[in-house]
Coordinates of C-alpha atoms in Angstrom, one line a residue:
M1 CA -0.6 0.0 0.2
E2 CA 1.8 3.5 -1.2
I3 CA 0.0 6.1 0.5
L4 CA 2.9 8.5 1.2
R5 CA 3.7 8.1 -2.9
K6 CA -0.3 10.1 -3.1
F7 CA 0.8 13.5 0.0
K8 CA 1.6 16.9 -0.8
F9 CA 4.9 17.9 0.6
P10 CA 4.5 21.6 0.8
G11 CA 5.7 23.5 -1.7
R12 CA 7.0 27.1 1.1
S13 CA 9.1 26.7 4.6
K14 CA 10.2 28.8 7.4
S15 CA 13.3 28.3 7.5
P16 CA 15.5 28.7 4.6
I17 CA 16.6 25.7 2.8
F18 CA 20.5 27.0 2.7
A19 CA 20.5 27.9 5.6
F20 CA 19.7 24.8 7.0
T21 CA 22.0 23.0 4.9
V22 CA 25.5 25.9 6.0
T23 CA 23.6 25.0 9.7
G24 CA 23.6 20.8 9.5
L25 CA 26.4 21.2 8.5
A26 CA 28.4 23.3 10.8
L27 CA 26.8 21.7 13.5
T28 CA 27.7 18.3 11.9
A29 CA 31.5 19.5 11.5
V30 CA 31.1 20.9 15.1
T31 CA 29.5 18.4 17.5
G32 CA 30.5 15.1 15.7
S33 CA 33.0 16.2 16.4
A34 CA 33.3 16.6 19.6
T35 CA 30.4 13.9 20.3
A36 CA 33.0 11.0 18.5
V37 CA 36.2 12.6 21.1
S38 CA 34.3 13.2 24.4
I39 CA 32.5 9.0 24.0
F40 CA 35.6 7.4 23.0
R41 CA 38.8 9.5 25.0
D42 CA 39.2 6.6 27.5
S43 CA 39.3 3.3 24.2
P44 CA 42.4 1.8 25.1
S45 CA 43.6 2.2 21.1
N46 CA 42.7 4.1 18.1
K47 CA 41.3 6.8 19.6
I48 CA 42.0 9.7 16.7
A49 CA 40.7 7.5 14.8
T50 CA 37.9 6.4 15.8
A51 CA 37.1 10.1 16.6
V52 CA 38.0 10.9 12.4
E53 CA 35.6 8.5 11.3
G54 CA 32.7 9.7 14.0
V55 CA 33.3 12.5 12.0
V56 CA 33.6 10.9 8.8
R57 CA 30.1 8.8 9.6
S58 CA 28.5 12.0 10.5
S59 CA 29.7 14.9 7.6
R60 CA 28.3 11.1 5.5
A61 CA 24.7 11.6 7.3
I62 CA 24.2 15.2 7.7
Y63 CA 25.0 15.5 3.8
S64 CA 22.7 13.3 1.6
I65 CA 19.9 14.1 4.1
T66 CA 20.5 17.3 3.5
L67 CA 20.7 17.0 -0.4
T68 CA 18.4 15.0 -0.3
V69 CA 15.1 17.4 1.1
A70 CA 17.4 19.8 -1.3
D71 CA 15.6 17.8 -3.5
Y72 CA 12.0 17.4 -2.1
K73 CA 11.3 20.7 -1.5
Y74 CA 13.0 22.5 -5.1
S75 CA 12.0 19.8 -7.1
L76 CA 8.1 20.1 -6.6
R77 CA 8.5 23.7 -5.9
R78 CA 5.1 25.4 -8.3
L79 CA 3.6 22.3 -9.0
P80 CA -0.2 21.7 -8.4
A81 CA -0.1 18.6 -5.5
D82 CA -3.6 17.9 -7.6
S83 CA -1.6 17.5 -11.6
D84 CA 0.2 14.6 -13.1
E85 CA 3.0 16.4 -13.6
Y86 CA 3.8 16.2 -9.4
L87 CA 3.2 12.7 -9.5
Q88 CA 5.7 12.2 -12.0
R89 CA 8.4 14.7 -10.0
L90 CA 6.9 12.5 -7.3
T91 CA 8.0 9.0 -7.9
E92 CA 11.3 10.1 -9.1
V93 CA 12.4 12.8 -6.2
H94 CA 11.4 9.4 -4.7
S95 CA 13.5 7.6 -6.6
R96 CA 16.7 9.3 -6.3
S97 CA 16.4 9.9 -2.8
A98 CA 16.0 6.1 -2.0
K99 CA 19.4 5.9 -4.3
R100 CA 21.6 7.6 -2.3
I101 CA 20.0 6.7 1.7
L102 CA 20.4 3.1 0.3
K103 CA 24.5 4.8 -0.9
L104 CA 24.6 5.9 2.7
C105 CA 23.1 3.1 4.9
E106 CA 26.0 0.8 2.8
S107 CA 28.5 3.4 3.5
N108 CA 28.0 4.1 6.9
K109 CA 27.1 0.5 7.9
G110 CA 26.6 -0.7 11.3
F111 CA 23.4 1.3 12.6
Y112 CA 22.8 2.7 9.5
V113 CA 22.0 -0.8 7.7
K114 CA 20.2 -1.6 10.7
A115 CA 17.7 2.1 10.4
G116 CA 18.0 0.6 6.3
Q117 CA 16.8 -2.2 7.0
F118 CA 14.0 -0.9 9.6
V119 CA 12.3 1.5 7.2
A120 CA 12.3 -1.0 4.8
T121 CA 9.7 -3.6 5.8
L122 CA 7.3 -0.6 7.2
K123 CA 4.3 -0.7 4.9
L124 CA 3.6 3.2 4.8
V125 CA 6.9 4.5 3.5
P126 CA 6.8 4.7 -0.8
K127 CA 7.6 1.7 -3.2
E128 CA 11.1 3.0 -4.4
Y129 CA 12.6 3.5 -0.6
S130 CA 11.1 0.1 0.6
L131 CA 12.2 -2.1 -2.9
A132 CA 15.8 0.0 -3.0
L133 CA 17.1 -0.4 1.1
S134 CA 14.7 -4.2 1.5
S135 CA 18.4 -4.9 -0.2
L136 CA 21.0 -4.0 2.6
Q137 CA 19.5 -7.1 4.5
D138 CA 21.6 -9.2 2.8
K139 CA 24.6 -6.5 2.7
A140 CA 26.3 -7.0 6.0
V141 CA 29.9 -7.2 4.9
P142 CA 32.2 -9.1 8.0
C143 CA 34.2 -8.4 10.6
N144 CA 38.2 -9.8 10.8
F145 CA 38.5 -13.1 13.3
Q146 CA 41.0 -11.1 14.2
E147 CA 38.7 -9.1 16.0
I148 CA 35.8 -10.8 16.9
K149 CA 38.7 -13.2 18.0
H150 CA 39.5 -10.3 20.8
V151 CA 35.2 -10.0 21.6
L152 CA 35.2 -14.3 22.3
T153 CA 38.4 -14.5 23.9
S154 CA 37.6 -11.4 26.5
N155 CA 33.6 -12.5 26.9
L156 CA 34.7 -15.7 27.2
G157 CA 38.1 -15.1 29.9
Q158 CA 38.9 -18.3 28.0
N159 CA 41.2 -19.0 24.9
L160 CA 38.7 -21.0 22.4
T161 CA 41.1 -24.3 22.0
E162 CA 39.8 -24.2 25.4
I163 CA 36.4 -24.6 24.4
F164 CA 35.9 -25.9 21.3
L165 CA 37.2 -29.0 19.4
S166 CA 37.5 -26.0 16.6
F167 CA 35.3 -22.9 15.4
D168 CA 34.5 -22.0 11.6
E169 CA 37.6 -18.0 11.0
E170 CA 34.7 -17.9 8.4
P171 CA 31.0 -16.8 9.7
I172 CA 28.0 -18.6 8.7
A173 CA 26.4 -16.0 8.0
A174 CA 26.8 -11.8 8.7
A175 CA 24.7 -9.2 9.8
S176 CA 24.5 -5.4 10.7
I177 CA 25.5 -6.4 14.1
A178 CA 26.7 -9.3 14.6
Q179 CA 28.6 -11.8 12.4
V180 CA 28.0 -16.2 13.2
H181 CA 30.0 -19.0 13.4
H182 CA 30.5 -22.5 13.3
A183 CA 32.2 -24.8 16.2
V184 CA 32.0 -27.5 18.0
L185 CA 32.2 -27.4 21.6
K186 CA 34.7 -30.5 23.7
N187 CA 31.5 -32.8 23.7
H188 CA 31.5 -32.7 20.3
Q189 CA 28.2 -31.0 19.9
E190 CA 27.6 -28.5 17.7
V191 CA 26.6 -24.8 18.7
A192 CA 26.4 -21.3 16.3
V193 CA 28.0 -18.7 18.2
K194 CA 26.5 -15.8 16.9
V195 CA 29.4 -12.6 18.1
Q196 CA 29.1 -8.9 18.3
Y197 CA 31.2 -6.7 16.4
P198 CA 32.7 -5.3 18.7
G199 CA 32.5 -1.5 19.7
L200 CA 29.2 -0.8 18.5
K201 CA 27.5 0.9 21.4
Q202 CA 30.2 3.2 21.3
N203 CA 29.5 4.0 18.4
M204 CA 25.1 4.0 18.5
K205 CA 25.9 6.5 21.0
L206 CA 26.8 9.2 17.9
D207 CA 24.8 7.7 15.5
T208 CA 21.6 7.5 17.3
M209 CA 22.1 11.5 18.4
I210 CA 22.3 12.5 14.3
M211 CA 19.1 11.0 13.1
S212 CA 17.4 12.0 15.6
F213 CA 19.4 16.4 14.4
L214 CA 18.4 15.1 12.0
S215 CA 14.8 14.0 11.8
K216 CA 13.9 17.6 14.2
S217 CA 16.0 19.5 11.1
V218 CA 14.0 18.2 8.8
A219 CA 10.6 18.9 11.0
K220 CA 11.8 22.8 10.4
I221 CA 11.8 22.9 6.7
F222 CA 8.4 20.5 6.5
P223 CA 6.4 21.0 9.7
E224 CA 3.9 18.4 8.1
Y225 CA 6.9 16.0 8.6
R226 CA 6.6 13.9 12.5
F227 CA 9.0 11.1 12.1
D228 CA 10.7 11.3 15.5
W229 CA 8.4 8.2 17.0
L230 CA 10.1 6.6 14.4
V231 CA 13.6 7.7 15.3
Y232 CA 13.0 6.6 19.5
E233 CA 10.9 3.1 18.2
F234 CA 14.5 2.0 15.6
V235 CA 16.8 3.7 19.1
K236 CA 14.8 1.2 21.5
S237 CA 14.4 -2.0 19.3
I238 CA 18.4 -1.7 18.4
S239 CA 19.2 -1.0 22.3
Q240 CA 17.7 -4.3 22.9
E241 CA 18.7 -6.2 20.4
L242 CA 22.5 -5.3 21.1
D243 CA 22.0 -7.8 24.7
F244 CA 22.9 -11.4 24.3
I245 CA 21.7 -12.6 27.9
Q246 CA 18.6 -10.9 26.1
E247 CA 17.8 -12.7 23.6
A248 CA 18.5 -15.7 25.0
K249 CA 15.8 -15.4 27.8
N250 CA 13.8 -14.1 24.6
S251 CA 14.9 -17.8 22.9
E252 CA 14.0 -20.0 25.6
R253 CA 10.9 -17.7 26.7
I254 CA 9.7 -18.4 23.2
A255 CA 10.8 -21.9 23.5
K256 CA 8.0 -22.6 26.2
N257 CA 5.0 -20.8 24.3
F258 CA 5.6 -23.9 20.9
K259 CA 6.9 -25.8 23.7
H260 CA 3.5 -28.9 22.2
N261 CA 4.1 -27.5 19.4
K262 CA 6.1 -30.3 16.9
M263 CA 6.1 -28.2 13.4
I264 CA 8.4 -25.1 15.7
T265 CA 12.0 -25.5 16.2
I266 CA 13.5 -23.2 18.8
P267 CA 17.7 -23.2 19.1
T268 CA 19.1 -24.2 22.6
V269 CA 20.7 -21.5 24.2
F270 CA 24.8 -23.2 25.9
W271 CA 24.4 -20.5 28.7
E272 CA 27.9 -21.6 30.1
F273 CA 29.5 -19.8 26.8
T274 CA 26.7 -16.9 26.4
T275 CA 27.2 -13.3 27.9
T276 CA 26.1 -9.7 27.1
Q277 CA 28.3 -10.5 23.6
V278 CA 28.2 -13.9 22.8
L279 CA 25.7 -16.1 22.7
T280 CA 26.7 -19.6 21.7
M281 CA 23.0 -21.9 21.1
Q282 CA 22.6 -25.7 18.7
F283 CA 23.0 -25.5 15.5
C284 CA 20.2 -25.9 13.7
K285 CA 20.8 -26.8 10.0
G286 CA 17.6 -25.3 7.3
F287 CA 17.5 -23.0 4.3
K288 CA 15.8 -19.7 3.5
V289 CA 12.0 -19.9 4.0
D290 CA 11.5 -18.0 1.0
D291 CA 13.7 -20.5 -1.2
V292 CA 10.9 -22.3 -3.1
E293 CA 13.0 -23.7 -5.2
S294 CA 15.1 -25.6 -2.0
L295 CA 11.3 -26.3 -0.6
K296 CA 10.2 -28.3 -4.1
S297 CA 13.6 -30.5 -3.9
T298 CA 12.9 -32.3 -1.2
N299 CA 9.4 -32.2 -1.9
V300 CA 8.2 -29.4 0.5
S301 CA 5.1 -27.4 -0.3
P302 CA 5.6 -24.1 -0.1
E303 CA 2.4 -23.2 0.6
K304 CA 1.4 -25.5 3.3
V305 CA 5.2 -23.5 4.8
A306 CA 3.5 -20.3 3.7
K307 CA 0.8 -21.2 6.8
V308 CA 2.2 -23.3 9.0
L309 CA 4.2 -20.0 9.1
V310 CA 1.1 -17.2 9.7
E311 CA -0.4 -19.2 12.0
V312 CA 2.9 -19.2 14.4
F313 CA 3.2 -15.5 13.9
A314 CA -0.7 -15.6 14.0
E315 CA -0.7 -17.2 18.1
M316 CA 2.5 -15.1 18.8
I317 CA 0.7 -11.5 18.0
F318 CA -3.1 -12.4 19.1
V319 CA -2.5 -15.6 22.0
H320 CA 1.2 -15.4 23.8
G321 CA 1.4 -11.4 23.5
F322 CA 4.5 -12.3 23.4
I323 CA 6.3 -11.3 19.2
H324 CA 10.1 -11.7 17.5
G325 CA 9.7 -8.9 15.9
D326 CA 12.3 -10.0 12.8
P327 CA 10.2 -12.3 11.3
H328 CA 12.4 -11.8 7.7
P329 CA 13.9 -14.6 6.4
G330 CA 17.0 -15.4 6.6
N331 CA 15.7 -15.6 10.7
I332 CA 13.6 -18.1 9.5
L333 CA 14.5 -21.7 8.2
V334 CA 12.9 -24.4 6.8
S335 CA 14.4 -28.1 8.5
P336 CA 12.4 -31.3 5.9
G337 CA 12.2 -34.3 7.7
G338 CA 10.3 -35.3 11.0
Q339 CA 7.2 -37.1 10.9
N340 CA 5.3 -33.2 9.7
G341 CA 7.7 -33.3 6.5
F342 CA 9.6 -30.1 8.4
S343 CA 9.9 -27.5 11.4
L344 CA 10.1 -24.2 11.1
V345 CA 13.0 -22.9 12.8
L346 CA 13.6 -19.6 15.0
L347 CA 16.4 -17.6 14.9
D348 CA 17.8 -14.3 16.6
H349 CA 15.4 -13.2 19.0
G350 CA 17.1 -10.4 19.8
N351 CA 14.4 -7.5 18.8
C352 CA 11.1 -9.3 20.8
K353 CA 8.0 -7.8 22.0
T354 CA 5.5 -8.1 25.5
L355 CA 2.1 -6.4 23.9
D356 CA 0.5 -5.2 26.6
E357 CA -2.6 -7.0 27.5
A358 CA -4.8 -4.6 27.0
F359 CA -4.0 -4.3 23.4
R360 CA -3.9 -7.9 22.7
R361 CA -7.2 -8.6 23.5
D362 CA -8.3 -5.5 21.5
F363 CA -6.3 -5.9 18.6
C364 CA -8.5 -9.3 18.0
R365 CA -11.4 -7.7 18.3
L366 CA -9.8 -5.2 15.7
W367 CA -9.5 -8.2 13.4
E368 CA -12.7 -9.8 14.0
A369 CA -14.1 -7.1 12.5
L370 CA -12.1 -6.6 9.9
I371 CA -13.4 -9.8 9.1
L372 CA -16.9 -9.2 8.8
L373 CA -16.1 -5.5 7.3
D374 CA -18.0 -4.5 11.1
S375 CA -17.1 -0.8 10.0
N376 CA -18.8 0.7 13.5
K377 CA -16.0 -2.0 15.0
I378 CA -13.7 -1.0 13.7
Q379 CA -14.2 3.0 14.1
E380 CA -15.4 2.6 18.2
L381 CA -11.3 0.5 18.1
G382 CA -9.5 3.4 15.7
K383 CA -10.1 5.7 19.2
Q384 CA -9.1 4.0 21.9
F385 CA -5.9 3.9 19.7
G386 CA -5.7 6.6 19.3
V387 CA -6.6 7.3 15.6
G388 CA -8.8 8.4 14.7
K389 CA -11.0 9.2 11.7
Y390 CA -7.4 7.2 9.7
A391 CA -9.1 3.7 11.3
K392 CA -11.4 3.7 7.8
F393 CA -8.1 2.7 6.1
F394 CA -7.5 -0.5 8.8
P395 CA -9.7 -2.2 6.5
V396 CA -7.1 -1.5 3.5
I397 CA -3.5 -2.5 4.9
F398 CA -4.2 -5.8 6.3
T399 CA -6.4 -7.0 4.4
G400 CA -6.3 -5.1 0.8
R401 CA -10.5 -3.5 1.0
T402 CA -12.6 -1.0 2.0
S403 CA -14.6 -1.5 4.4
E404 CA -17.9 -0.8 1.9
S405 CA -15.8 -4.1 0.3
K406 CA -17.7 -5.5 -2.1
S407 CA -15.1 -8.5 -2.1
G408 CA -14.7 -11.6 -0.8
L409 CA -12.2 -11.8 1.3
G410 CA -8.9 -11.9 0.2
K411 CA -10.4 -11.4 -3.4
G412 CA -8.6 -7.9 -3.4
M413 CA -11.2 -4.8 -3.9
S414 CA -12.8 -3.9 -7.1
I415 CA -12.2 -1.4 -10.3
Q416 CA -15.0 0.9 -8.7
E417 CA -13.3 0.7 -4.9
R418 CA -10.1 1.2 -6.1
Q419 CA -10.8 4.4 -8.1
K420 CA -13.2 5.5 -4.5
L421 CA -10.2 4.8 -2.8
K422 CA -7.8 6.8 -5.2
Q423 CA -10.0 9.5 -4.7
E424 CA -9.9 9.1 -0.9
L425 CA -5.7 9.2 -0.9
K426 CA -5.4 12.7 -3.1
L427 CA -6.9 13.8 0.1
L428 CA -4.3 13.1 2.4
R429 CA -1.4 15.3 2.9
L430 CA 2.2 14.4 4.6
E431 CA 0.7 15.9 7.9
D432 CA -1.9 13.2 7.9
V433 CA -0.7 10.2 8.0
T434 CA 2.1 11.2 9.9
T435 CA -0.3 12.2 12.3
F436 CA -1.5 9.1 11.6
M437 CA 2.1 7.0 12.6
G438 CA 2.7 9.2 15.4
S439 CA -1.0 8.8 17.4
L440 CA -0.2 4.3 16.7
P441 CA 0.1 2.6 20.2
P442 CA 4.0 1.5 20.3
D443 CA 2.5 -1.9 20.2
F444 CA 0.3 -1.4 17.0
L445 CA 4.2 -0.7 15.0
T446 CA 5.6 -4.2 15.7
V447 CA 2.7 -6.0 14.5
L448 CA 2.4 -3.7 11.6
R449 CA 6.2 -4.6 10.7
T450 CA 5.9 -8.0 11.5
D451 CA 2.5 -9.3 9.5
G452 CA 4.3 -6.6 6.4
L453 CA 6.9 -9.2 7.1
I454 CA 5.1 -11.9 7.0
R455 CA 2.9 -11.0 4.1
S456 CA 6.2 -9.9 1.9
I457 CA 7.3 -14.3 2.7
T458 CA 3.5 -15.7 2.4
L459 CA 3.6 -13.5 -0.8
K460 CA 6.6 -15.7 -2.4
L461 CA 6.0 -18.2 -1.1
G462 CA 2.9 -18.5 -3.7
A463 CA 0.1 -18.8 -0.9
P464 CA -2.9 -16.4 -1.0
Q465 CA -4.4 -14.8 0.8
R466 CA -6.9 -15.9 2.4
V467 CA -4.9 -18.1 3.4
R468 CA -3.0 -15.1 5.9
L469 CA -6.1 -13.7 6.8
L470 CA -8.6 -16.6 8.2
A471 CA -5.5 -17.4 10.5
Y472 CA -5.2 -14.5 12.1
A473 CA -9.1 -14.5 12.6
K474 CA -8.7 -18.3 13.8
Y475 CA -6.6 -16.7 16.0
A476 CA -7.7 -13.7 17.0
V477 CA -11.2 -15.8 18.1
Y478 CA -9.1 -17.3 20.3
G479 CA -7.1 -14.6 21.8
L480 CA -10.7 -13.6 22.7
G481 CA -11.0 -16.2 25.2
Y482 CA -7.9 -17.0 25.9
K483 CA -6.5 -17.5 29.6
P484 CA -2.9 -18.4 30.5
T485 CA -2.4 -21.7 32.7
S486 CA -0.4 -23.3 35.1
E487 CA 1.7 -26.0 34.4
S488 CA 0.1 -28.4 36.0
D489 CA -3.3 -27.8 35.1
F490 CA -2.0 -26.9 31.3
V491 CA -4.1 -29.8 29.1
E492 CA -7.2 -29.4 31.2
K493 CA -8.1 -26.1 30.4
S494 CA -5.6 -25.9 27.0
I495 CA -8.5 -28.9 26.1
I496 CA -11.5 -27.5 27.0
S497 CA -10.8 -23.4 25.4
R498 CA -9.0 -25.0 22.6
S499 CA -12.7 -26.4 22.3
V500 CA -14.5 -23.3 22.7
M501 CA -11.8 -20.7 20.6
L502 CA -12.6 -23.2 18.0
M503 CA -16.5 -23.6 18.2
S504 CA -15.9 -19.5 18.5
Y505 CA -14.0 -19.3 15.4
L506 CA -16.6 -22.5 12.7
R507 CA -19.1 -19.6 13.9
L508 CA -17.0 -16.2 12.6
R509 CA -16.0 -18.6 9.6
F510 CA -20.6 -19.7 9.5
I511 CA -21.1 -15.9 9.3
L512 CA -18.0 -15.2 6.8
E513 CA -19.1 -18.0 3.8
L514 CA -23.0 -16.9 4.6
M515 CA -21.0 -13.1 3.3
E516 CA -19.5 -14.4 0.6
L517 CA -22.7 -16.8 -0.7
F518 CA -25.7 -13.3 -0.2
Q519 CA -22.6 -11.0 -1.3
G520 CA -21.9 -13.9 -4.7
M521 CA -25.3 -14.4 -5.4
K522 CA -25.9 -10.4 -5.7
K523 CA -23.5 -10.2 -8.3
L524 CA -25.0 -14.3 -10.1
K525 CA -28.3 -12.5 -9.9
H526 CA -27.1 -8.8 -11.1
T527 CA -25.7 -11.1 -14.1
I528 CA -28.1 -12.2 -15.1
Y529 CA -30.5 -9.3 -15.3
G530 CA -27.5 -8.6 -17.7
F531 CA -27.5 -10.9 -19.4
Y532 CA -31.1 -10.9 -19.9
G533 CA -31.7 -7.2 -20.4
Q534 CA -29.0 -7.8 -23.7
L535 CA -30.6 -10.6 -24.8
V536 CA -33.7 -8.5 -25.5
G537 CA -32.5 -5.8 -26.4
G538 CA -30.7 -8.0 -29.0
I539 CA -33.9 -9.7 -30.4
T540 CA -35.7 -6.3 -29.8
N541 CA -32.9 -4.3 -32.1
S542 CA -33.9 -8.0 -34.4
V543 CA -37.4 -7.4 -35.0
K544 CA -37.4 -3.4 -35.8
R545 CA -34.4 -4.6 -38.4
I546 CA -37.0 -7.0 -40.0
T547 CA -39.4 -4.8 -39.7
C548 CA -37.4 -1.8 -41.3
S549 CA -36.2 -4.3 -44.3
V550 CA -39.8 -5.6 -44.7

């Protein structure tokens, strides 16, 4: 859903762009270098090199964002916001700016790559940005092994030969904040060792400060710009990911939540070799969840994988209220074999989120309303979520149809519905969507991002959208009746609870099928009437022609 493509950027600003450019670059040279030096003053080595690197990274960021702001401001000036030329020019600026931001992320690496990945997964950014920045998922450059070895020995307190029978120096995976190595412990247990890149916490202070500064500076140029919440959410997310102890706890919590589900595998944590910067876990074999060729070569149905995937994450969102917040393909493996033919391996639990209980239940109600197209309930819940009139866009964002849609679930919108939506989007300004996004509870943003990633994977697997929508509907109903139980009475209460929830879901499906049958009958009725009208008209015209010829 490319809502931002329709936004009208302001044509005038109170602050001259030139002043912003000069001031921004000057502040970078002064505050950037000062911050870098103060942060690394007590570092044992490379003080000057680190300070210089900080200045270069900051200057590069300020320059790129300033150029982007200038591009938008001057490329769109004096153009009517509802003209075709404006929309064409806006698309061109989006494309140039996305490439510019991608180059910045690739040059600055580290947290900039992570920030680019974060933005790429948001649904409401222009297509040009999501397409360009999504390439960052596979572009992390591994760190030199000597530096990695230093992190390992300083954290584990022993030489590698004292802990491992073997340790592969070449990483099997590299991401923006860490890389993973295959190793074998002294007891012959295969493990995957995740090692954090050195100096990340220090870099984070400077990088996030610059991101915040840029966000506030752009807001002065475009008062309608209100994306401070985006920087805040990113900083909060990345701070959690830097603590591998917390990541290990997250993985064990998810393993406990799914211990009765044989389709899910969570690697075991080896706590004696785990610290805040080193995470040692069970080594699991498999291939990326969106690797369709590998799935077919092992006789695993891509659509079945998609169904299991969406049900797992639906259960996290609607029932457990504890979500794996970064389900991109590299973090989900398909391991062939077992009595079910395959299992999903969930990796990288650094970015997990506990949903507020009241939010979880309201979100369950929202999805029930979305499935049944209950516009009154959607508006009511929109007020509770703090978005007011913008709640009417929830059906479009999550299900791909409007609340007045006559299409079946997962069938998309009719041509008329698309035209009406297009007209509504033309009336939106940038401040409308920034207000909408800024008003949403943080939990909503987490779910929105997670759902976007899951939707992208199921699309690659070729699964119909209806698979995801029905799975969400089922677990939304389950979530409304869910109550955590103690271990002692888990089995008995779980069976009773799931039986009640299943009946509720079957009721929802029955209502849904009746609605779609009724809509289908109405369409059939209109089709028959249309055909009958054409037939009568044709006969009438034929009779007239015969009469005239006689």
